[in-house]
Structure formats: C-alpha cells, structure tokens
GROMACS .gro file of C-alpha atoms in nm:
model
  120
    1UNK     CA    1   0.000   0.000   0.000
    2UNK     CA    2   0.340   0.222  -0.007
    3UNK     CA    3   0.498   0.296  -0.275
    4UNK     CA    4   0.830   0.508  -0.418
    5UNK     CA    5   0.901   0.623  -0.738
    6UNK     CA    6   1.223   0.736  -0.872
    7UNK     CA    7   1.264   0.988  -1.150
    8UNK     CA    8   1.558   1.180  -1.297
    9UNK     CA    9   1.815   0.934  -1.408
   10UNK     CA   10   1.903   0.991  -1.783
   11UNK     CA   11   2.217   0.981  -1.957
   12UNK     CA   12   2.491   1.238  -1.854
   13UNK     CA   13   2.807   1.344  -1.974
   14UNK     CA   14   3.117   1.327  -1.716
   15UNK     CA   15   3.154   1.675  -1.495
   16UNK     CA   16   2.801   1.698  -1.558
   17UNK     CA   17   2.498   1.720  -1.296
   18UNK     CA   18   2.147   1.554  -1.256
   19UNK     CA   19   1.886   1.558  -1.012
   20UNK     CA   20   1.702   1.259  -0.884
   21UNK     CA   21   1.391   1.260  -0.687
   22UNK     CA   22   1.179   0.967  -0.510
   23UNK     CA   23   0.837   1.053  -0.415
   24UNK     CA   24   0.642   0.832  -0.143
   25UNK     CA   25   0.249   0.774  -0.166
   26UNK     CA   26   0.003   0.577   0.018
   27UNK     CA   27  -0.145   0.500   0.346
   28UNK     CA   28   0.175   0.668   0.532
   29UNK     CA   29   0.186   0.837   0.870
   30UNK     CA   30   0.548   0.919   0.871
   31UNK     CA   31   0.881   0.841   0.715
   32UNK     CA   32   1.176   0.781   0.903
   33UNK     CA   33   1.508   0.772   0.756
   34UNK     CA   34   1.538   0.817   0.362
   35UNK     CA   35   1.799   0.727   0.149
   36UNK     CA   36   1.982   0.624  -0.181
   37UNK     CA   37   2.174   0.293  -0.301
   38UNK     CA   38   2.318   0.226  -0.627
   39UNK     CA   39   2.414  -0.131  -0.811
   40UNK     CA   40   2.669  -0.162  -1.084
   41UNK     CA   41   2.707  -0.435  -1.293
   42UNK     CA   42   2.922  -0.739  -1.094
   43UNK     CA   43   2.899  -0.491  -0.776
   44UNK     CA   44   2.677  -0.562  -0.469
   45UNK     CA   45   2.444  -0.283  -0.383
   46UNK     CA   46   2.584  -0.002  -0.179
   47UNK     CA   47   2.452   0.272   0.051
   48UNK     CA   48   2.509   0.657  -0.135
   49UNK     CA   49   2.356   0.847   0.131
   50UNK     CA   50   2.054   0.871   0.373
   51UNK     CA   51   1.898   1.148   0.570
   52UNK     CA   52   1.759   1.095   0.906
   53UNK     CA   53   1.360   1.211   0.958
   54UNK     CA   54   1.556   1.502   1.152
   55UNK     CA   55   1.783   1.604   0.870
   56UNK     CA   56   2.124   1.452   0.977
   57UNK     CA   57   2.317   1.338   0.633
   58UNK     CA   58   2.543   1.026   0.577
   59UNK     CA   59   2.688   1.030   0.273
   60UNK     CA   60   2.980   0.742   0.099
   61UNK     CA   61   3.344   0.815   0.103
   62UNK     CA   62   3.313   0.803  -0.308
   63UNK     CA   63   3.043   1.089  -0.316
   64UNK     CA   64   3.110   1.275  -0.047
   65UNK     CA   65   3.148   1.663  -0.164
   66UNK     CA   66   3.003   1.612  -0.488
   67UNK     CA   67   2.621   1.459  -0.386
   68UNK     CA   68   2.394   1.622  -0.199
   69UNK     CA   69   2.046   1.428  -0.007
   70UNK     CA   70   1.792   1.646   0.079
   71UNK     CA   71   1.440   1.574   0.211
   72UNK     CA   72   1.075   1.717   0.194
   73UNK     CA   73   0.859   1.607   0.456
   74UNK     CA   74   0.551   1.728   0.356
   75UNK     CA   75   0.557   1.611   0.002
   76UNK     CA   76   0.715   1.271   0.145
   77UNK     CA   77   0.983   1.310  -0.132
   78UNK     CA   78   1.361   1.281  -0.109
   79UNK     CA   79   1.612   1.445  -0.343
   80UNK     CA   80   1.981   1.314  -0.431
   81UNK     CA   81   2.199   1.565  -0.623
   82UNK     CA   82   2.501   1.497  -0.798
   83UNK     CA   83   2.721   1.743  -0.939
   84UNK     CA   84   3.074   1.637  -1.093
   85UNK     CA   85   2.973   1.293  -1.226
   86UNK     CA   86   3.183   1.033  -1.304
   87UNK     CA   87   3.134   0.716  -1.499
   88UNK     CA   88   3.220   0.506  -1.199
   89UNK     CA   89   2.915   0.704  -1.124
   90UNK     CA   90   2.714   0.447  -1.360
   91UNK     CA   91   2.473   0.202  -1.135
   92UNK     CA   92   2.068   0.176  -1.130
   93UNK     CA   93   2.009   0.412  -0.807
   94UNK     CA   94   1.742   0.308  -0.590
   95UNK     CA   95   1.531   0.514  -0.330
   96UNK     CA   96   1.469   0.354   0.022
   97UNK     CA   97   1.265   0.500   0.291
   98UNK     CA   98   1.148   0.346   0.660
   99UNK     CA   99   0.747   0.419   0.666
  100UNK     CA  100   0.529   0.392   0.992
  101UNK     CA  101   0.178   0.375   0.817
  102UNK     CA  102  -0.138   0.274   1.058
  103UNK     CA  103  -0.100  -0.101   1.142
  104UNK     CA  104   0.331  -0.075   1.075
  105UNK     CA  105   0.565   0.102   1.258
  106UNK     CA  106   0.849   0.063   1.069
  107UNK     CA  107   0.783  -0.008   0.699
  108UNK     CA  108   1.075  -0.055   0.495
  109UNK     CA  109   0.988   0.014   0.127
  110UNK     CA  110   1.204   0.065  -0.196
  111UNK     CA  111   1.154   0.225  -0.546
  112UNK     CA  112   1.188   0.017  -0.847
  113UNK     CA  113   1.512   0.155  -0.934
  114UNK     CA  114   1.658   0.515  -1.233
  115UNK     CA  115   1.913   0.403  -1.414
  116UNK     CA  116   2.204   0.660  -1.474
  117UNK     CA  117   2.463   0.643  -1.713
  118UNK     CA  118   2.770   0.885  -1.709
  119UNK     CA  119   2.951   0.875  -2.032
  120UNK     CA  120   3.052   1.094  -2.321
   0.00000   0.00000   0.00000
C-alpha cells in the first residue's frame, strides 16, 4: 500500500549534474530515515547516502562533496543531487525510505530503481 518512485536518471556526460527525486504515496503516517543505493554491474548494492527524519546526512566516502540528499517532509519526497559525475558514477540508483503507516511502525519500502549512465 506504499509505494516510491524514482525519477531523474538519464544519460549524462562526465563533470556533468542531474537531479534525482523519489516521491512516497500511500497509506503513510510518517517516514523515518530516507535514502539512496546504487548497483553496478558485478557490484553488490551499496549505501550513497541517507537522511535521518531530523535532517542529519550520511553520505559514501566516493560521493562525499560532490552529492547532496535532501528531504521534503511534507511532500514525502527525497532528493539526491550529484554534481561532478563520473562514470564510476554508472549504477541503477534506488530510493529507500522506513514508513510507519497505521498497522506498521516501521515499513521498509524501496523504489523500483533510475538508471544513470555517465559517459561521453
């Protein structure tokens, strides 16, 4: 009954920038924590950053100063974005959010995935 959906990914050249967004619908209550992981091909899926629901940041050594997460509660949307891409950059990025809803306190939910591609 919860849902998130991605949009933004797209093809980009290297140095370039990009904005993704993940929007959360449904029967929700409240959203705790909020973040973004990425899979490349042959790689296991890694954490790019999350944002608490109080707006503390934790961001991966490989993005750090070039991503930015940011969060809006009352839309129930998170944002993730990347300046100064790189084609190690390259992975499907996926949203993930913890939901309390009315019969769930802690919902874990995740989007279906916006690929990005950073290449010339």
């Amino acid at each position: 009954q919860v849902q998130l959906v991605e949009s933004g990914g797209g093809l980009v050249q290297p140095g370039g920038s990009l904005r993704l967004s993940c929007a959360a619908s449904g029967s929700i209550l409240s959203i705790n924590a909020m973040g973004w992981y990425r899979q490349a091909p042959g790689k296991e899926r890694e954490l790019v950053a999350s944002i608490s629901s109080g707006g503390s940041t934790n961001y991966a050594d490989s993005v750090k100063g070039r991503f930015t997460i940011s969060r809006d509660n009352a839309k129930n949307t998170v944002y993730l974005q990347m300046n100064s891409l790189k084609p190690e950059d390259t992975a499907v990025y996926y949203c993930n959010a913890d939901v309390r809803t009315w019969t769930v306190r802690y919902l874990e939910v995740w989007g279906q995935g916006t690929l990005l591609t950073v290449s010339s």
